[in-house]
mmCIF file with all atom_site columns, C-alpha atoms in Angstrom:
data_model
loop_
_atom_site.group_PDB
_atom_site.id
_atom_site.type_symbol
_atom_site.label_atom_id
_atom_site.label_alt_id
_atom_site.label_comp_id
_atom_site.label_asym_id
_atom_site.label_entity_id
_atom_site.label_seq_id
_atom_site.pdbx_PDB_ins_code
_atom_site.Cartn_x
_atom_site.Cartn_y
_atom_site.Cartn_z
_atom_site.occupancy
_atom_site.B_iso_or_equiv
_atom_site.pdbx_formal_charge
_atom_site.auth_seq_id
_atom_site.auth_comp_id
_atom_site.auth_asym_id
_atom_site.auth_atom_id
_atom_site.pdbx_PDB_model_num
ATOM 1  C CA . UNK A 1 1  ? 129.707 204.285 85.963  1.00 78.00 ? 1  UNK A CA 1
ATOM 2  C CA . UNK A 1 2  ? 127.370 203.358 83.786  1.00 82.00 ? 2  UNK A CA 1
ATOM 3  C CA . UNK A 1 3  ? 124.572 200.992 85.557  1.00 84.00 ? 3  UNK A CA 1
ATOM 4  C CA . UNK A 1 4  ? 126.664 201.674 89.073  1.00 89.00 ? 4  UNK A CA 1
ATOM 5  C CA . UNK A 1 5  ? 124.833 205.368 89.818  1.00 94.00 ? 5  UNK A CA 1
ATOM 6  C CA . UNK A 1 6  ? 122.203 207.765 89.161  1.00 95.00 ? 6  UNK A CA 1
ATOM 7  C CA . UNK A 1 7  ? 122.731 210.735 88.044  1.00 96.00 ? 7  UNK A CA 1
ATOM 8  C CA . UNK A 1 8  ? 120.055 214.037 88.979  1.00 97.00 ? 8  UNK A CA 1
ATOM 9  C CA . UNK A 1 9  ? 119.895 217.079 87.024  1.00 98.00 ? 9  UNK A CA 1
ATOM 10 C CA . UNK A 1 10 ? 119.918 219.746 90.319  1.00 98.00 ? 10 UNK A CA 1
ATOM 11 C CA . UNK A 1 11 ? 120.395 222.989 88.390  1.00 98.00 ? 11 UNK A CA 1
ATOM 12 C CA . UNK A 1 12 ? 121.018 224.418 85.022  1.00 98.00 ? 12 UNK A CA 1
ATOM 13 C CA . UNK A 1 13 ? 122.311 228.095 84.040  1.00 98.00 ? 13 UNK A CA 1
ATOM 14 C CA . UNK A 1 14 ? 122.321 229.046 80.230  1.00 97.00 ? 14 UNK A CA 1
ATOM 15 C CA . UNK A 1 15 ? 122.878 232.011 78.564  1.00 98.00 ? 15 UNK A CA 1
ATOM 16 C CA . UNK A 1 16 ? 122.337 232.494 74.995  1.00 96.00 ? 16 UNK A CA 1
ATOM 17 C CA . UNK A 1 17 ? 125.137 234.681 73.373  1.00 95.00 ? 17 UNK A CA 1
ATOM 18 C CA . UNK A 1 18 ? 124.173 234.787 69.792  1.00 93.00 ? 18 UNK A CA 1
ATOM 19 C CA . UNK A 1 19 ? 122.088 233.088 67.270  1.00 93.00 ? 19 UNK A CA 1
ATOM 20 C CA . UNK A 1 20 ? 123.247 230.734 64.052  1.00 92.00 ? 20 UNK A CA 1
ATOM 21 C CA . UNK A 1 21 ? 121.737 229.138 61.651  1.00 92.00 ? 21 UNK A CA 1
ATOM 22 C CA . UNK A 1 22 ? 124.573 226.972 61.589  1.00 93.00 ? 22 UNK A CA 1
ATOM 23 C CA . UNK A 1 23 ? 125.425 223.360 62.376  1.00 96.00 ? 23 UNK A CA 1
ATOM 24 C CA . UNK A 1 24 ? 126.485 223.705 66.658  1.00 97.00 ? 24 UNK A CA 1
ATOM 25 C CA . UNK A 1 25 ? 128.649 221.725 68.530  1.00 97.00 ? 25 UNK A CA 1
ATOM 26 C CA . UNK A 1 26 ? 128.564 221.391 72.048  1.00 98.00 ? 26 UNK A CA 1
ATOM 27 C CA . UNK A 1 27 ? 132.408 221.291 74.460  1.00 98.00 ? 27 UNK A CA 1
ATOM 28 C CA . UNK A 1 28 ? 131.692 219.943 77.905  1.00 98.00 ? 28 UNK A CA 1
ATOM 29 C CA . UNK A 1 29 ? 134.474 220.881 80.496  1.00 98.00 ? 29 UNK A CA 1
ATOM 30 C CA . UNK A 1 30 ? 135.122 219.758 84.266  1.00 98.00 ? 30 UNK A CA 1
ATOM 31 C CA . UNK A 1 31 ? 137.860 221.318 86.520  1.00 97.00 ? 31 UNK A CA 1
ATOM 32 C CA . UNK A 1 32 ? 140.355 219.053 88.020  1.00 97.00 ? 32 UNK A CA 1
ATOM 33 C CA . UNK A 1 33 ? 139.319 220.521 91.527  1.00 96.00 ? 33 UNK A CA 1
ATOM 34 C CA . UNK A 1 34 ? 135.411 219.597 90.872  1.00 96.00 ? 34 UNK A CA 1
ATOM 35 C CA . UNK A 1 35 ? 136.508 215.688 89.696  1.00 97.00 ? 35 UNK A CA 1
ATOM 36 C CA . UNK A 1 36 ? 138.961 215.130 92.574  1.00 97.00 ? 36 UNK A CA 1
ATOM 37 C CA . UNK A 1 37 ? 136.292 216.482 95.460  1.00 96.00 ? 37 UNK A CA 1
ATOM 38 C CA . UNK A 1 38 ? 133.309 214.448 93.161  1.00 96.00 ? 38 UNK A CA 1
ATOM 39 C CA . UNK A 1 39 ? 135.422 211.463 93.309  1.00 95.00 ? 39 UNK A CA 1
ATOM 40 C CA . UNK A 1 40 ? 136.634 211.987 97.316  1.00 96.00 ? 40 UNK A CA 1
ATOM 41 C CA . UNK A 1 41 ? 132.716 212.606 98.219  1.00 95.00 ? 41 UNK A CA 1
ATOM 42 C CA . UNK A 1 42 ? 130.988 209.392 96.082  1.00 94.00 ? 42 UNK A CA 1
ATOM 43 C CA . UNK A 1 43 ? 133.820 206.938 97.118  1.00 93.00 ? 43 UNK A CA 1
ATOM 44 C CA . UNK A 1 44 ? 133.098 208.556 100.573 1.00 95.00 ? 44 UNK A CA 1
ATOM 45 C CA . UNK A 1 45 ? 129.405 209.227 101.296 1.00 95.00 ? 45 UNK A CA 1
ATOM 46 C CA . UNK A 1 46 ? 128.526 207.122 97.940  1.00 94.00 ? 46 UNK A CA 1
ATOM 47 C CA . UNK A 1 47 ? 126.856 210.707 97.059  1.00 96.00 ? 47 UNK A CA 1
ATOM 48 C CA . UNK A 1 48 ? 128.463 214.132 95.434  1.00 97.00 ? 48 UNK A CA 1
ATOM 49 C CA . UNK A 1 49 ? 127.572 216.925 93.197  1.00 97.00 ? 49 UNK A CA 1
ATOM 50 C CA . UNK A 1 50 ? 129.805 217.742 90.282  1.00 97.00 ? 50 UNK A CA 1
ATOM 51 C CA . UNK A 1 51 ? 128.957 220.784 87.917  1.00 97.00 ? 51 UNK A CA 1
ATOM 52 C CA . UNK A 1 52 ? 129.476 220.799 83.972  1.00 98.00 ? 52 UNK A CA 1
ATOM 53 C CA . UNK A 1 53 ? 130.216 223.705 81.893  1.00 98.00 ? 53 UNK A CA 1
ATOM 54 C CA . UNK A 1 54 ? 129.173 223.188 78.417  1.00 98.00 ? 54 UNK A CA 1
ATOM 55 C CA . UNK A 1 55 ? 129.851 225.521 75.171  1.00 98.00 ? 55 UNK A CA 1
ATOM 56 C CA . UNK A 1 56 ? 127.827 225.765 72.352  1.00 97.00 ? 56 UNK A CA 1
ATOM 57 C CA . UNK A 1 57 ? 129.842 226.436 69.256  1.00 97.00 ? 57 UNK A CA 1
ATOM 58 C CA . UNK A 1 58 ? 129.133 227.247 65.316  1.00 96.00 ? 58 UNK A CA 1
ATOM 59 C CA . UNK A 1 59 ? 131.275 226.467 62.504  1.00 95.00 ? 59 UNK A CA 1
ATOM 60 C CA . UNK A 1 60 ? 132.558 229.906 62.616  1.00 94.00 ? 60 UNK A CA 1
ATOM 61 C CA . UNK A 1 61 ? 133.815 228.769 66.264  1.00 95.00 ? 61 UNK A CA 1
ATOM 62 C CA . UNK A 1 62 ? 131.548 231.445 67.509  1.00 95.00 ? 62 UNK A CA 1
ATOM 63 C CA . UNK A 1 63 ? 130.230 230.372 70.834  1.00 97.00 ? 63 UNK A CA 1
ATOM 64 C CA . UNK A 1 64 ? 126.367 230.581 70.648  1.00 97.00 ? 64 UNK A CA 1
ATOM 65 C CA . UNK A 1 65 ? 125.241 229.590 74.331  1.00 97.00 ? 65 UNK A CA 1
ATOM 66 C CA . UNK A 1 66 ? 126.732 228.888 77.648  1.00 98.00 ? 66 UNK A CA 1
ATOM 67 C CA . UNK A 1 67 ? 125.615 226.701 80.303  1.00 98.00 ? 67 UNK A CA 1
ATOM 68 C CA . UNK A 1 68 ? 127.236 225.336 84.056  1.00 98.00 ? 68 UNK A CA 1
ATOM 69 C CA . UNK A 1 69 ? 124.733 221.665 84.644  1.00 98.00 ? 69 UNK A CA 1
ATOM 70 C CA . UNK A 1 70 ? 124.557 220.511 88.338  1.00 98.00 ? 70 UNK A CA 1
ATOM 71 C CA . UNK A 1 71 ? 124.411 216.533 88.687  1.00 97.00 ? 71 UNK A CA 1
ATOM 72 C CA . UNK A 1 72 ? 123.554 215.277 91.966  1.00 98.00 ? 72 UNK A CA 1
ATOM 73 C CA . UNK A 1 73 ? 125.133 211.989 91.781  1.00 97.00 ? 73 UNK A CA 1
ATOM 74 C CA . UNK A 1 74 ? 124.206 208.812 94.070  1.00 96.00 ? 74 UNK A CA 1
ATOM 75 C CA . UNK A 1 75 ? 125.737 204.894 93.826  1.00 94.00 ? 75 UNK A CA 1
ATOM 76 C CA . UNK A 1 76 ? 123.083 202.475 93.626  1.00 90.00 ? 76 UNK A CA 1
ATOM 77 C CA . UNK A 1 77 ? 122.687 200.338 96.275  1.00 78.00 ? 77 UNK A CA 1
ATOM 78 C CA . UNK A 1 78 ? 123.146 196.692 94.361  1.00 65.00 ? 78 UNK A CA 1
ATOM 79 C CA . UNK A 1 79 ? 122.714 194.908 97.511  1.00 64.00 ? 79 UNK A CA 1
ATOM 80 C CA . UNK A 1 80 ? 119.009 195.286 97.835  1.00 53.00 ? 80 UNK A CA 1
#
């Protein structure tokens, strides 16, 4: 989609669970209900909001932070 849309930030939730010194990774999840009615809604209105929940993780695999994103997502109008 790269090039095709832009993307909005429209809300972010985090919650920090515990702190590390260590090296983090972060695990990014959508639910197969939130990509079907994101897909229906851009091919549809060329416009849809899909939310993101992300996990921040140690090297102990102790999760550190948690966080749901809210993109606003819009197709770019090429034709202009």
């Amino acid at each position: 989609m790269v090039g095709k849309v832009i993307p909005v930030l429209r809300d972010s939730q985090i919650k920090f669970k515990k702190p590390t010194t260590d090296t983090i990774y972060a695990i990014a999840t959508v639910s197969d209900e939130e990509i079907e009615t994101f897909k229906t809604g851009l091919e549809k209105k060329g416009r849809a909001m899909i939310g993101v929940d992300v996990e921040l993780r140690d090297e102990s695999e102790v999760v550190v932070c948690i966080g749901r994103f809210t993109w606003f997502v819009q197709v770019i109008d090429i034709k202009k």
